[in-house]
XYZ file of C-alpha atoms in Angstrom:
196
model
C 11.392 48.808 -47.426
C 8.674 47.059 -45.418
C 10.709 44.385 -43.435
C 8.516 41.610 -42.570
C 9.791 39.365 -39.027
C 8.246 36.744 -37.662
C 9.336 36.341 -33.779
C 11.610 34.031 -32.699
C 10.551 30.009 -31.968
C 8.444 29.455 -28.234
C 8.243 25.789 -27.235
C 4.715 25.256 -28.681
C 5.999 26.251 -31.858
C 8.895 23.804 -31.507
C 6.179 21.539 -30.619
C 4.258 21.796 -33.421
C 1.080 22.878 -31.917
C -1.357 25.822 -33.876
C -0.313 28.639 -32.173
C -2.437 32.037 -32.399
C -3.427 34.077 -29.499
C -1.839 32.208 -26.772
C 0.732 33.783 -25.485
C 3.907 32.030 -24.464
C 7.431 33.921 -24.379
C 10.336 32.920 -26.756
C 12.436 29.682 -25.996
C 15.973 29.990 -25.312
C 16.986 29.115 -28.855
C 13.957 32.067 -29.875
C 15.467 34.435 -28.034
C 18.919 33.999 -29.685
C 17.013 33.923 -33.040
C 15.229 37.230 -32.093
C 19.407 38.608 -31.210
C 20.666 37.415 -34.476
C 18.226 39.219 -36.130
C 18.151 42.366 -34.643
C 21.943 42.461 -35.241
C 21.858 41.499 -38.930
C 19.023 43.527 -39.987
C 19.978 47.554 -40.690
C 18.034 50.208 -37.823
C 14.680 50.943 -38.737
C 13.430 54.428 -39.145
C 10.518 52.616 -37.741
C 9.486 49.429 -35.869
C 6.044 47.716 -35.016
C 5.215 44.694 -33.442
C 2.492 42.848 -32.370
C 1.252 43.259 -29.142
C 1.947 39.170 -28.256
C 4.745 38.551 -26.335
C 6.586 36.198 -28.345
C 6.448 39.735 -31.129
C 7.427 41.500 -28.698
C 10.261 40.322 -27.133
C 11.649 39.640 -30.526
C 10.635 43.895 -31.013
C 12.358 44.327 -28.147
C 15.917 43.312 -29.422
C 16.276 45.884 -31.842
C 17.200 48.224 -29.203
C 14.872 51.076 -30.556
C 11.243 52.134 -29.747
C 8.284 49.745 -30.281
C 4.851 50.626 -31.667
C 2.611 47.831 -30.920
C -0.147 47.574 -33.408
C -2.996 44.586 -32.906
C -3.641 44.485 -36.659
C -0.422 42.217 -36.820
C -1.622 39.799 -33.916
C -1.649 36.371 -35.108
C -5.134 35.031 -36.569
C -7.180 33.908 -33.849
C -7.575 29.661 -33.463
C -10.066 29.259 -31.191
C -10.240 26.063 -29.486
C -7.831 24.811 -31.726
C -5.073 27.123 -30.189
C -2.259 25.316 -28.547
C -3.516 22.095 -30.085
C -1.406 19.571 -32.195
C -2.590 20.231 -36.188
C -3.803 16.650 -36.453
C -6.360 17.807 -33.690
C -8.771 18.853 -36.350
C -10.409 16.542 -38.617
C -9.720 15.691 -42.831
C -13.099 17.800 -43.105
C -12.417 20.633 -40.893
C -8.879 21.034 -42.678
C -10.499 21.099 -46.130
C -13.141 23.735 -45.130
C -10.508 26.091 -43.826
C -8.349 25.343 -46.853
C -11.171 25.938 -49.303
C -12.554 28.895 -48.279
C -10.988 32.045 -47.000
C -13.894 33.109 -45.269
C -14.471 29.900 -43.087
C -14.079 30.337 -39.091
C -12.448 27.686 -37.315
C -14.704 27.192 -34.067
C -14.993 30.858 -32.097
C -11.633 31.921 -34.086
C -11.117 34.215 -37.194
C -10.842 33.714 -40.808
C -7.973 34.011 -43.418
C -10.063 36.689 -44.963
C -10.641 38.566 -41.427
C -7.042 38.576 -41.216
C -6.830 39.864 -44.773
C -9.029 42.733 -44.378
C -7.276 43.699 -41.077
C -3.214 43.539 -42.393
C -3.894 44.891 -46.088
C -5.173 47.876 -44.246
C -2.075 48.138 -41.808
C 0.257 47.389 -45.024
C -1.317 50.824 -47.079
C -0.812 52.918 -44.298
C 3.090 51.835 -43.907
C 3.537 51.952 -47.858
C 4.887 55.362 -47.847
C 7.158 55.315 -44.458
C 8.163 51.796 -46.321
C 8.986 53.923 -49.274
C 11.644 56.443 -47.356
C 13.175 54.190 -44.921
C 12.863 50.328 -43.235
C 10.285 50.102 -41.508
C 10.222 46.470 -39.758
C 6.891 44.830 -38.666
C 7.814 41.799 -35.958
C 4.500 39.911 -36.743
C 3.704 35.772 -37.271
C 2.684 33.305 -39.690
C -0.991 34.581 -41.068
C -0.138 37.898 -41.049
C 2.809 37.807 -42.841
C 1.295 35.804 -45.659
C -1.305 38.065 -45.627
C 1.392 40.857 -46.282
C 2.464 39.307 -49.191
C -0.854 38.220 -50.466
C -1.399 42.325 -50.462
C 2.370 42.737 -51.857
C 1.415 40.075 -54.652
C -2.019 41.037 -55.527
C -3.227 37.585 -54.561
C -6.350 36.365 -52.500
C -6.127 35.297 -48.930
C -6.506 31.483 -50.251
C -2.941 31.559 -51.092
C -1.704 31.795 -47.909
C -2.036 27.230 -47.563
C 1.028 27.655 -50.133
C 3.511 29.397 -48.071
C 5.068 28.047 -45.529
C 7.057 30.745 -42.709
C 9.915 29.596 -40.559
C 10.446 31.300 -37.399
C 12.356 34.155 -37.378
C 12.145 34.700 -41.717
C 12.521 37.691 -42.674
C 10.639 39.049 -45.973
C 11.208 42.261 -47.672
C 8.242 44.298 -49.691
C 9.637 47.265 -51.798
C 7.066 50.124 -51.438
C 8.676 52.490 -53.360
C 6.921 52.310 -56.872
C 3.227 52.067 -58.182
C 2.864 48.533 -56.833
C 3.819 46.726 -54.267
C 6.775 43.976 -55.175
C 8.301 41.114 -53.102
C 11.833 40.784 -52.589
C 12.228 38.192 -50.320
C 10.514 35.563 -48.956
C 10.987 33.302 -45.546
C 14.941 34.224 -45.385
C 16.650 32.522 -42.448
C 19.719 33.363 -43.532
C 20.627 35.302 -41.119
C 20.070 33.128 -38.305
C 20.276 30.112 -39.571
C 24.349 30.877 -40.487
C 24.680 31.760 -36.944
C 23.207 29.178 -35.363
C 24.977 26.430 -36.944
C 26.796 24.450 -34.292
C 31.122 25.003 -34.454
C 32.701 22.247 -35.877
């Protein structure tokens, strides 16, 4: 099984801001996300992260070793990273939205990102196939992974939406890829609920 992650919630993401390759640590309240999940999910026979530190730390609770790979860093914003969303204009939102292949100003593309995870997904899809392998990655990324598990173009990714923390599961094991789950918080959202 190919066990998607994304890391736990930093303060710009509880902030709201676009978040790509900046590079803030968890929050308190990511870091007992990250715990959660390392509990509730089964070992992997293999685990990858991303080499941010936000990934990593969240990597880092599983208690077993960490391959960092930089195909699974978070798409690049430019000088819209660490911005609010409402930073870029009606126009510059419907260009990105419209086409995959447009580059927010000195970022990356959704199809860039694309290109870079579908190619990180084939070479996990047999190690997926014999055992868990978990990939601690972020938003883009992951909806690139399921674009790939899907069979979908990157312009699919503006109807998703990833919570911090989900989980997603990808079943390697036959001809095709096929999606099992998509943005599960169950784990940690069960856990976190306050006693009462």
């Amino acid at each position: 099984m190919l066990v998607l992650v994304r890391h736990g919630q930093t303060q710009a993401n509880r902030s709201g801001l676009l978040l790509g390759r900046a590079d803030p640590p968890l929050c308190p309240e990511g870091i007992e996300q990250a715990a959660v999940l390392a509990r509730a999910l089964p070992r992997p026979a293999r685990l990858i992260s991303s080499p941010l530190t936000r990934a990593r730390q969240t990597a880092e609770m599983f208690g077993v070793p960490v391959e960092v790979d930089d195909r699974w860093i978070e798409m690049d914003y430019g000088t819209l990273d660490e911005c609010p969303a409402s930073t870029l204009d009606a126009a510059g939102w419907r260009a990105w939205r419209e086409d995959p292949t447009h580059v927010p100003a000195g970022g990356e593309s959704l199809a860039a990102v694309g290109e870079r995870v579908r190619a990180a997904c084939a070479e996990l899809t047999a190690d997926a196939a014999a055992g868990d392998v978990v990939v601690v990655s972020h938003v883009s990324p992951i909806k690139a992974a399921v674009a790939w598990a899907l069979g979908v173009g990157d312009e699919v990714a503006w109807r998703m939406w990833v919570e911090d923390a989900a989980v997603c599961r990808i079943d390697t094991s036959g001809t095709t890829p096929r999606l099992l789950a998509f943005n599960d918080v169950s784990a940690h959202a069960a856990a976190l609920q306050p006693l009462r």
